[in-house]
Short mmCIF file of C-alpha atoms and ligand atoms in Angstrom, two decimals:
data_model
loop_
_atom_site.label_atom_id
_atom_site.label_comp_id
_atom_site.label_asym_id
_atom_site.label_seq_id
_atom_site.Cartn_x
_atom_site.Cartn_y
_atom_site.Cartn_z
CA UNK P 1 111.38 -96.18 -81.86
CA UNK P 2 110.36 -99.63 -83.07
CA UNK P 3 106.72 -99.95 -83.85
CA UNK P 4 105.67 -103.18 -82.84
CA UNK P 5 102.01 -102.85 -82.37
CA UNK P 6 99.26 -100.77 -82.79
CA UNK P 7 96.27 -100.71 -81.31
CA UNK P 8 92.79 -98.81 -82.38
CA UNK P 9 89.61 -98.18 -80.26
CA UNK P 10 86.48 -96.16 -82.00
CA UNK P 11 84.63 -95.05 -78.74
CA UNK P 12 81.49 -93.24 -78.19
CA UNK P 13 81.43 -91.28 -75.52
CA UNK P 14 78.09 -89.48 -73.66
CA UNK P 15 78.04 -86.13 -72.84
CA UNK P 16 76.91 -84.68 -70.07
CA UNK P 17 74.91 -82.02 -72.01
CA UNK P 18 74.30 -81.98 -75.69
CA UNK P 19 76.02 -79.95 -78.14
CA UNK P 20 74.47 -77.69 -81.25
CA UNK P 21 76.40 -76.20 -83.48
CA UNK P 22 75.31 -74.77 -86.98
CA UNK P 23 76.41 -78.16 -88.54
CA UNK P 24 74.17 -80.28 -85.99
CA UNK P 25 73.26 -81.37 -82.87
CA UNK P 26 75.36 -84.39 -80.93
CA UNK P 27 74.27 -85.94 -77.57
CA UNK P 28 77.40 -88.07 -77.59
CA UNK P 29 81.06 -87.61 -79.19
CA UNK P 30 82.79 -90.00 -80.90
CA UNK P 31 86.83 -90.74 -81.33
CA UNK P 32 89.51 -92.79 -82.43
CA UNK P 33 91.91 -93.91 -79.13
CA UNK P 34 95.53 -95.08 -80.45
CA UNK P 35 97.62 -97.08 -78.70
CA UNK P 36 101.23 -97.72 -79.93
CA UNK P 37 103.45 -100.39 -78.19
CA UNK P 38 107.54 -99.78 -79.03
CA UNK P 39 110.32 -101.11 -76.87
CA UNK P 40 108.22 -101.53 -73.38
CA UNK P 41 106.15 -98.52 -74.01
CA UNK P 42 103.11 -97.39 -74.69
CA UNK P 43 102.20 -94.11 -76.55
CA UNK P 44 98.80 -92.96 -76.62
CA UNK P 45 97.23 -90.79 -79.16
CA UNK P 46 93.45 -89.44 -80.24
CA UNK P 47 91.54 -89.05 -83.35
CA UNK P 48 89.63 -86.37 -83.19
CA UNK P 49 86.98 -87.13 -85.98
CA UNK P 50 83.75 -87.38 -84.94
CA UNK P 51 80.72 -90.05 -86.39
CA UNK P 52 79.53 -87.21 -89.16
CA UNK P 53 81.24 -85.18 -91.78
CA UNK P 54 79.76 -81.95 -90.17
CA UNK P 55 82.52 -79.75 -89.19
CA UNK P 56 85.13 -81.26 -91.65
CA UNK P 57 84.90 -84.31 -94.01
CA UNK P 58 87.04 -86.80 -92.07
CA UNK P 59 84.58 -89.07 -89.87
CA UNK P 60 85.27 -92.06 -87.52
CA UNK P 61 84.97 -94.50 -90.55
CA UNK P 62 87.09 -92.56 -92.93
CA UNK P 63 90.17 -92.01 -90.18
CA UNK P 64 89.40 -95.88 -89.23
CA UNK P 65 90.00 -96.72 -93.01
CA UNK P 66 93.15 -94.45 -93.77
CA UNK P 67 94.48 -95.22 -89.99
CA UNK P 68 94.31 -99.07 -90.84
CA UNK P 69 94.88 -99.42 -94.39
CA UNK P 70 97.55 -96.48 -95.09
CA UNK P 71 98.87 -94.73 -92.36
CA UNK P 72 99.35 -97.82 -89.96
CA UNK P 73 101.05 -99.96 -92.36
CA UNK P 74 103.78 -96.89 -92.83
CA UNK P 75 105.12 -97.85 -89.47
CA UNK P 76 104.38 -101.01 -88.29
CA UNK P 77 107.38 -103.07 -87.33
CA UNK P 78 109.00 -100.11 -88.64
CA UNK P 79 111.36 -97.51 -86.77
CA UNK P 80 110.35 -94.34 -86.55
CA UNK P 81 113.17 -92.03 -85.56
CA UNK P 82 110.17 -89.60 -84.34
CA UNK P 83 107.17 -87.13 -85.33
CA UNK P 84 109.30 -85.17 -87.85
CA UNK P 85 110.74 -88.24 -89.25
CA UNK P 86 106.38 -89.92 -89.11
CA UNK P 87 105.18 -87.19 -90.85
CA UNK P 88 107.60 -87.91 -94.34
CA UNK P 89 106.24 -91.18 -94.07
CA UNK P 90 102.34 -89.86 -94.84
CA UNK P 91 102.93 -87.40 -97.03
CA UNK P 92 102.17 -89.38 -99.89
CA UNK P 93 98.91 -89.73 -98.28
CA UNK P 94 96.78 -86.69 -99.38
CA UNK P 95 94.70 -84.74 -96.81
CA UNK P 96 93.22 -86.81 -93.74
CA UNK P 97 95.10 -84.38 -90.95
CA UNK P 98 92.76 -86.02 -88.19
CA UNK P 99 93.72 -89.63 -88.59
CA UNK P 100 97.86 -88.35 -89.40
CA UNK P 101 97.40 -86.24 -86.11
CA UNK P 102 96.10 -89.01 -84.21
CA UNK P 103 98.85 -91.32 -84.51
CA UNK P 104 101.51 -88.34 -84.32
CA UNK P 105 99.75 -87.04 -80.80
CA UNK P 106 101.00 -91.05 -80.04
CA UNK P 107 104.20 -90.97 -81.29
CA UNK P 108 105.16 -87.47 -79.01
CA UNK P 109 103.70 -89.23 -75.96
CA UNK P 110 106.32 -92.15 -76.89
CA UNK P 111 109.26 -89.81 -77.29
CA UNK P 112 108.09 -88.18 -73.88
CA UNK P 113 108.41 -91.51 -72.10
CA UNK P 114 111.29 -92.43 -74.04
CA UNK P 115 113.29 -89.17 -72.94
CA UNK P 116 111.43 -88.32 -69.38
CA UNK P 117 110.00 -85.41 -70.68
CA UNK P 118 106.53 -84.01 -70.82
CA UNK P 119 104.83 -82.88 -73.94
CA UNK P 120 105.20 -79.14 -72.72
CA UNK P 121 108.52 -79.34 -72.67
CA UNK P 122 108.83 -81.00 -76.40
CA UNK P 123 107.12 -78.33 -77.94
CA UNK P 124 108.55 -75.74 -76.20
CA UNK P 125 105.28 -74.49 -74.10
CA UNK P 126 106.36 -72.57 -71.61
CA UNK P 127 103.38 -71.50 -69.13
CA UNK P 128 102.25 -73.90 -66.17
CA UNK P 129 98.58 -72.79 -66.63
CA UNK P 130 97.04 -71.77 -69.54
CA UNK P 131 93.98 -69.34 -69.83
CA UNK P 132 90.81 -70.81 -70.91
CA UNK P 133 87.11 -70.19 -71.55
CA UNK P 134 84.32 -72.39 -72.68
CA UNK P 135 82.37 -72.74 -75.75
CA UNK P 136 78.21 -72.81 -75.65
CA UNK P 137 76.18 -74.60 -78.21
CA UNK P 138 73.11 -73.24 -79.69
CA UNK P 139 70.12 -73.19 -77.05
CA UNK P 140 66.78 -73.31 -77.30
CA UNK P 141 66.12 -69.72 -76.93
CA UNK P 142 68.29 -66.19 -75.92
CA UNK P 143 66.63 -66.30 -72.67
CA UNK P 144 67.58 -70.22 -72.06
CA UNK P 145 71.57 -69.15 -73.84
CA UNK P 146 71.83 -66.13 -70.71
CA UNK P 147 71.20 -68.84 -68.24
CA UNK P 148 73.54 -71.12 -69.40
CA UNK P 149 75.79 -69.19 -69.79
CA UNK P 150 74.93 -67.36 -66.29
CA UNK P 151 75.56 -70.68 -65.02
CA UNK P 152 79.30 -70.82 -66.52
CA UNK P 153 80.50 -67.34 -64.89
CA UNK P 154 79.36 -68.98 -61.90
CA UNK P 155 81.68 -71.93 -62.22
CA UNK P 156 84.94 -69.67 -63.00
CA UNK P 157 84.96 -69.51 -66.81
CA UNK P 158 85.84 -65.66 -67.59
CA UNK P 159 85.60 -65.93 -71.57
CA UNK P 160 82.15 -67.56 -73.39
CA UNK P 161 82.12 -68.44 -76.92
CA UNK P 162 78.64 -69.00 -78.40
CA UNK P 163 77.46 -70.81 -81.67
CA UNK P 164 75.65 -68.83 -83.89
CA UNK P 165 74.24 -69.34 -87.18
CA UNK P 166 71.76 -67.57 -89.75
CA UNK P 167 68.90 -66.48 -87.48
CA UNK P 168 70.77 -67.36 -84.07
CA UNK P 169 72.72 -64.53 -85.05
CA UNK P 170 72.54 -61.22 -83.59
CA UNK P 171 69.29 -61.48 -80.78
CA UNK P 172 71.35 -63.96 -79.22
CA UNK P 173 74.60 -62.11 -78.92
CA UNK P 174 73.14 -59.18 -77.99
CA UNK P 175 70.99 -61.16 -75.35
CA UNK P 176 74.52 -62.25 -73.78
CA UNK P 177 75.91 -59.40 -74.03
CA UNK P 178 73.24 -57.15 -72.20
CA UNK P 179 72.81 -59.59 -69.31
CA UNK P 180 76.55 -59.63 -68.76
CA UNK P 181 78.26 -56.54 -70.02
CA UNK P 182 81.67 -56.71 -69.14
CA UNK P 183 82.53 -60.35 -69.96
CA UNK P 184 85.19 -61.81 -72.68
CA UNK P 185 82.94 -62.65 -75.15
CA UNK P 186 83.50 -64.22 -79.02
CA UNK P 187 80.97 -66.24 -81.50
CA UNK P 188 81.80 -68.91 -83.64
CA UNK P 189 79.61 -69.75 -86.47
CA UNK P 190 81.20 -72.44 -88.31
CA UNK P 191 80.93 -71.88 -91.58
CA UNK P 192 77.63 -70.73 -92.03
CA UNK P 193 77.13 -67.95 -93.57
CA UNK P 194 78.26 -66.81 -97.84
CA UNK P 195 79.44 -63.23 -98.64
CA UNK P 196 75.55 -62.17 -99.44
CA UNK P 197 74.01 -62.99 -95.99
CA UNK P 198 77.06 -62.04 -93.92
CA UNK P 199 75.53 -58.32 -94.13
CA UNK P 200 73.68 -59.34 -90.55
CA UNK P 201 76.85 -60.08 -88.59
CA UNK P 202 78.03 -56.26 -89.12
CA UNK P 203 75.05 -55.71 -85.97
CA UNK P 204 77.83 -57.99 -84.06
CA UNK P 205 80.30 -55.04 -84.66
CA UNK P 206 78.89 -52.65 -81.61
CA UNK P 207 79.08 -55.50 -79.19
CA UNK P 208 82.34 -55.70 -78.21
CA UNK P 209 83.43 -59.15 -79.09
CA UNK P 210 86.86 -60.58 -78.75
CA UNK P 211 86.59 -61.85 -81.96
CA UNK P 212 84.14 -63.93 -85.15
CA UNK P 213 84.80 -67.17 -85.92
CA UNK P 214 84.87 -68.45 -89.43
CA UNK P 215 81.75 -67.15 -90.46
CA UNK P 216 81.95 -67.80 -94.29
CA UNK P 217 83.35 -71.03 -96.01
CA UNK P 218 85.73 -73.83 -94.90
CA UNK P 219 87.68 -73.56 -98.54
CA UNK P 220 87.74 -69.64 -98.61
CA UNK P 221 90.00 -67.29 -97.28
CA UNK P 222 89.91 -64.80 -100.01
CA UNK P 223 85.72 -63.92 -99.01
CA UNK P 224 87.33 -63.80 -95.71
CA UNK P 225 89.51 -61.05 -96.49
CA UNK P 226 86.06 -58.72 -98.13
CA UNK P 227 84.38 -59.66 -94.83
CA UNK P 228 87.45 -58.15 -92.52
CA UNK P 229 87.75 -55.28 -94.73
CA UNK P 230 84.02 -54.11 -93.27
CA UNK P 231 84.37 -55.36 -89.82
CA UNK P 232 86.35 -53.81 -86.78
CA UNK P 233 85.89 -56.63 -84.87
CA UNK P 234 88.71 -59.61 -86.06
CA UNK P 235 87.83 -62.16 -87.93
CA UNK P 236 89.33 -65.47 -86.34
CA UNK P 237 89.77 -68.17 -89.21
CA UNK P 238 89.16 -72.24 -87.82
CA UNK P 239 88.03 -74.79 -90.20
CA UNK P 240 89.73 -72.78 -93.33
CA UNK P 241 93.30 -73.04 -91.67
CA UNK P 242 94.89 -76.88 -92.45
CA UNK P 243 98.32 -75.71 -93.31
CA UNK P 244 100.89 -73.25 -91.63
CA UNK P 245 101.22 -71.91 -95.50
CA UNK P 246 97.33 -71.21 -95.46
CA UNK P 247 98.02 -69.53 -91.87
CA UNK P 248 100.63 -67.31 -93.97
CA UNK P 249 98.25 -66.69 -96.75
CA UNK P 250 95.33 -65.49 -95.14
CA UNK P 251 97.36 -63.05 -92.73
CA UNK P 252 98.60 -61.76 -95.77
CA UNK P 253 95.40 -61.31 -97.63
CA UNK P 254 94.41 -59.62 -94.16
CA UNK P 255 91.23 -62.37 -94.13
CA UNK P 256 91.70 -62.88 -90.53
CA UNK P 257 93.51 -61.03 -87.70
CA UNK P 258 93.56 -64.02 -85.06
CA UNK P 259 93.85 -67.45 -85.78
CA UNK P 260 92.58 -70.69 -83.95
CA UNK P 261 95.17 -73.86 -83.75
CA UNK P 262 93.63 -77.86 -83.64
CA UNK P 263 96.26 -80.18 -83.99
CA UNK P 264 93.85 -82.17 -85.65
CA UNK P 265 92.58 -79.35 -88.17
CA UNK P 266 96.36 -79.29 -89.54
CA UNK P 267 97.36 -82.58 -89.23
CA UNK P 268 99.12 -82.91 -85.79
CA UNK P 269 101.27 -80.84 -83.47
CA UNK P 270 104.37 -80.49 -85.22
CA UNK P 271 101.95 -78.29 -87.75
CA UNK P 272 100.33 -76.75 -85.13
CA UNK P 273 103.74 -75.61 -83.54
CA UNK P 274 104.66 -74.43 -87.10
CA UNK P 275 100.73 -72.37 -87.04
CA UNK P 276 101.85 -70.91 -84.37
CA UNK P 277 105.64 -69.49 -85.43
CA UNK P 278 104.09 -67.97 -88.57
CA UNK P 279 101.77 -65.95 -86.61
CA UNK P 280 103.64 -65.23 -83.85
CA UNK P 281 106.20 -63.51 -86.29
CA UNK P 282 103.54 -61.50 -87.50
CA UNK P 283 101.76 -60.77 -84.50
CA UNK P 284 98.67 -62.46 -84.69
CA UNK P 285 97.16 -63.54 -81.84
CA UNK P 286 96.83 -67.55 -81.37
CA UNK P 287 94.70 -69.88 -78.99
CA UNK P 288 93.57 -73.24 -78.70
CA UNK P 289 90.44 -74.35 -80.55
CA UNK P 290 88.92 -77.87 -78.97
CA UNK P 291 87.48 -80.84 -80.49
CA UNK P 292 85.48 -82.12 -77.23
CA UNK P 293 88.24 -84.33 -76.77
CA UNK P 294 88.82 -86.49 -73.97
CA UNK P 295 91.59 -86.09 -71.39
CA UNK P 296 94.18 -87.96 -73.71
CA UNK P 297 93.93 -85.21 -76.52
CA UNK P 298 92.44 -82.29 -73.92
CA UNK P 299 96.44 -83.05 -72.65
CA UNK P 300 97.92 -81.99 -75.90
CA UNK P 301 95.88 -78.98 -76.30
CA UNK P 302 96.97 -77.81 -72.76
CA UNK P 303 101.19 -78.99 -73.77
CA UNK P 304 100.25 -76.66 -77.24
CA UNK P 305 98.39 -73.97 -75.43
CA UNK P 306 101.12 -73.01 -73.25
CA UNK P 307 103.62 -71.81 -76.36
CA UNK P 308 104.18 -67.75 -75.98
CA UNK P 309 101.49 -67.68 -79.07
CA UNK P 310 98.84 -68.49 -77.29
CA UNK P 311 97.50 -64.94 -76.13
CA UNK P 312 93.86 -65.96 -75.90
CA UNK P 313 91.67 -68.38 -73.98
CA UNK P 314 91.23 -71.81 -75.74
CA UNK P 315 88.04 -73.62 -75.90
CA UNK P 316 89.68 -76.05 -73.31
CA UNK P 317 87.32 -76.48 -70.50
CA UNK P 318 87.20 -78.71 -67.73
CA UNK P 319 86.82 -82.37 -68.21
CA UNK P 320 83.32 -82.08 -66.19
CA UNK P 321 82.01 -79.44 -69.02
CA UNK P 322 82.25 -82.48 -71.31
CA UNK P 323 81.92 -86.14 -69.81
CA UNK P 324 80.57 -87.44 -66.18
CA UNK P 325 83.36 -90.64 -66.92
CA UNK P 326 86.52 -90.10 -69.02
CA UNK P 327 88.88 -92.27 -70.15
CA UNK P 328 91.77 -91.10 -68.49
CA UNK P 329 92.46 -91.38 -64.31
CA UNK P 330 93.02 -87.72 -64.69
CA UNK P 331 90.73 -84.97 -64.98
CA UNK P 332 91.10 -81.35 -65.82
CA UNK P 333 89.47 -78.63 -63.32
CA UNK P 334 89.27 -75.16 -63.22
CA UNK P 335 91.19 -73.06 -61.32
CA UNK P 336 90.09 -69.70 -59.55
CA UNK P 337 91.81 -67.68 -62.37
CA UNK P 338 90.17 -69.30 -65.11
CA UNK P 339 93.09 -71.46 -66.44
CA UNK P 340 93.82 -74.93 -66.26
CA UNK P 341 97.34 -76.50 -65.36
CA UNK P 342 99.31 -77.71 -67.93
CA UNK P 343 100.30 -81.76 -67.37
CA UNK P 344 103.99 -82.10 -66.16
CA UNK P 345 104.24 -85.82 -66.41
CA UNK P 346 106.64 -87.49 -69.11
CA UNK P 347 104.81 -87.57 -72.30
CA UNK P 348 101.45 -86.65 -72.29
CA UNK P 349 101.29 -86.60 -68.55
CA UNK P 350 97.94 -88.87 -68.75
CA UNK P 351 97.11 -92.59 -68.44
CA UNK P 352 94.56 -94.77 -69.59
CA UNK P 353 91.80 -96.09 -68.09
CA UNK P 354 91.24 -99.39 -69.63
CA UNK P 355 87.77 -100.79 -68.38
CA UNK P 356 86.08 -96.90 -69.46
CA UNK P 357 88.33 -97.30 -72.56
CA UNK P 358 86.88 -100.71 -72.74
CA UNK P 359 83.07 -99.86 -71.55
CA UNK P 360 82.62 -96.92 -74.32
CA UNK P 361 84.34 -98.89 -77.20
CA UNK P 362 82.58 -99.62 -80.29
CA UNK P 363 85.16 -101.60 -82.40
CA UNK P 364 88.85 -102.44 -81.39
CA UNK P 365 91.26 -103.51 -83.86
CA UNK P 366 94.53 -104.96 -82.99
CA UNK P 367 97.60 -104.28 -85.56
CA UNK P 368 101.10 -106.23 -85.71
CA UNK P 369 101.92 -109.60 -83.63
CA UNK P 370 99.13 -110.45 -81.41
O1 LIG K 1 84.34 -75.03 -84.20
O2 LIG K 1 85.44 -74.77 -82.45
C1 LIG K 1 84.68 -75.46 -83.12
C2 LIG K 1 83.58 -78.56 -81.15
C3 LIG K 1 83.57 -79.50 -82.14
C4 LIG K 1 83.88 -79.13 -83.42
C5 LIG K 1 84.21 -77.80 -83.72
C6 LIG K 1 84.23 -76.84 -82.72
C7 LIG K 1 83.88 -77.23 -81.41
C8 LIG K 1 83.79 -76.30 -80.29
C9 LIG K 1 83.96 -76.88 -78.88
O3 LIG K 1 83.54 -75.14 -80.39
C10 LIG K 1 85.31 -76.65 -78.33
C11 LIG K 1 85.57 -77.48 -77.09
O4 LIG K 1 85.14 -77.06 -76.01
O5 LIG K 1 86.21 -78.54 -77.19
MG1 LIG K 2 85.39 -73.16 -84.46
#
């Protein structure tokens, strides 16, 4: 596949509600959109680093940098035989998984179109609906978190996630979890707690939670490990997870008995595929973390999310839990059973609309012949 353009858009996107987490409150979500012209066809891709280095260090300026001065130029006017063959091109670029995954995400919605085949079918998904839940950002109280998420039972979602962090802990869960006993429920708390004040989150352990996510440190997995030894509840590792090796690691150490997959965490799909065989030969239960993406990359986690892995609900709700306007023609509902149908059209199985692409844009940047 000859390269013979590449196009970047950093957008800014509103959301229809904001979004806390224990690394900070957003009110609208950034992203890099890729566009890659070869041979007649255009593959689209997204970046899912956001405008702050809050849940990992990559940002919107440092994936705009590495995406235009580094990764861009190692296939531009190039051929790329594909996303196996892409990702020997940046390995000599160290770390950066979002801005690597980006363009990758673009180069399997290429070989979709190329081939007539949908992204499901690439990676070898194999459901036509995946299950899925949604995930709940810190709220202003327990009392305001119940109705909230009260209000997303209502809508069909049968699993809630909720941010916690150090004094949003325990009241809150247990808040949830007496106003709606019998739900699928999990807490995620990004990172923000250390080995000494983790002591609180053993109150968690009578609750009945599907799982606790990444509690302690994005660079530790050993800590992890002391954590899981005292819990009965799993620990479910996110942000600590970059690597299909560090997937191997830690479910040897025992740190973690599920583990959540972002393309984007581990530096595109093909990695995330590769998460995903290491722990299904082990028996660890997968499912599909999100990114608030848009419905270009919300299409990728639904191809991913439908590999025999994939046991749990992924934080892959419906495109009106996130945006009132998207920048694809197709949205993502909810159907009666709680899961959300996987795209069946070649590639991706989504297309772009140009004036919202062009309406939320903060910077283009066109690469190659004009
Ligand atoms: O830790 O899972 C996370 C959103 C942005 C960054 C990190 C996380 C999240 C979410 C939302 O929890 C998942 C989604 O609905 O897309
Ligand atoms: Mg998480």
């Amino acid at each position: 596949m000859r390269i013979e353009q590449i196009t970047l858009h950093h957008l800014r996107m509103p959301l229809v509600a904001p979004f806390e987490t224990s690394f900070g409150r957003i009110t609208d979500r950034e992203c890099i959109l890729l566009e890659l012209a070869s041979e007649g066809l255009i593959g689209i891709g997204e970046c899912v680093a956001d405008r702050d280095p809050g849940y990992a260090y990559e940002t919107t300026g440092t994936a705009w940098h590495i995406l235009n001065d580094f990764i861009c130029p190692a296939i531009l006017g190039q051929d790329v035989a594909g996303p196996a063959e892409y990702r020997g091109r940046v390995a000599s670029v160290r770390g950066h998984p979002m801005a690597k995954a980006g363009i990758e995400m673009a180069l399997w919605d290429l070989l979709g179109k190329r081939e007539g085949r949908s992204l499901q079918e690439l990676l070898g998904g194999i459901q036509a609906r995946v299950p899925v839940g949604v995930s709940v950002g810190l709220q202003a109280s327990p009392q305001a978190l119940v109705g909230t998420v009260g209000r997303y039972l209502e809508q069909g979602y049968r699993r809630i996630k909720i941010k916690i962090k150090p004094g949003r802990d325990v009241e809150d869960a247990r808040a949830v979890r007496s106003a709606f006993p019998d739900i699928r429920l999990q807490v995620d708390a990004n990172s923000a707690y250390t080995l000494e004040t983790a002591g609180i989150l053993m109150h968690l352990d009578d609750l009945g939670l599907l799982l606790i996510e990444q509690p302690l440190s994005e660079d530790d997995i050993w800590d992890h490990r002391q954590l899981q030894a005292r819990l009965r509840t799993p620990v479910c590792l996110d942000e600590s997870i970059l690597t299909a090796r560090h997937a191997r690691q830690a479910i040897e150490m025992a740190a973690c008995r599920v583990i959540n997959i972002k393309a984007g965490r581990v530096g595109g799909l093909t990695e995330a595929v590769a998460v995903h065989d290491v722990c299904r030969a082990r028996d660890v239960p997968v499912w599909s973390g999100g990114m608030l993406e848009t419905g270009v990359g919300r299409a990728a986690n639904l191809a991913l999310a439908s590999l025999p892995g994939f046991t749990l609900p992924g934080d892959i709700s419906a495109s009106d839990r996130y945006y009132a306007r998207d920048i694809t023609y197709q949205r993502f509902a909810l159907n009666d059973d709680s899961t959300i149908t996987v795209p069946r059209g070649v590639g991706l199985g989504v297309e772009l609309d140009m004036t919202a692409v062009g309406d939320f844009a903060l910077r283009s940047t066109v690469l190659g012949p004009a």
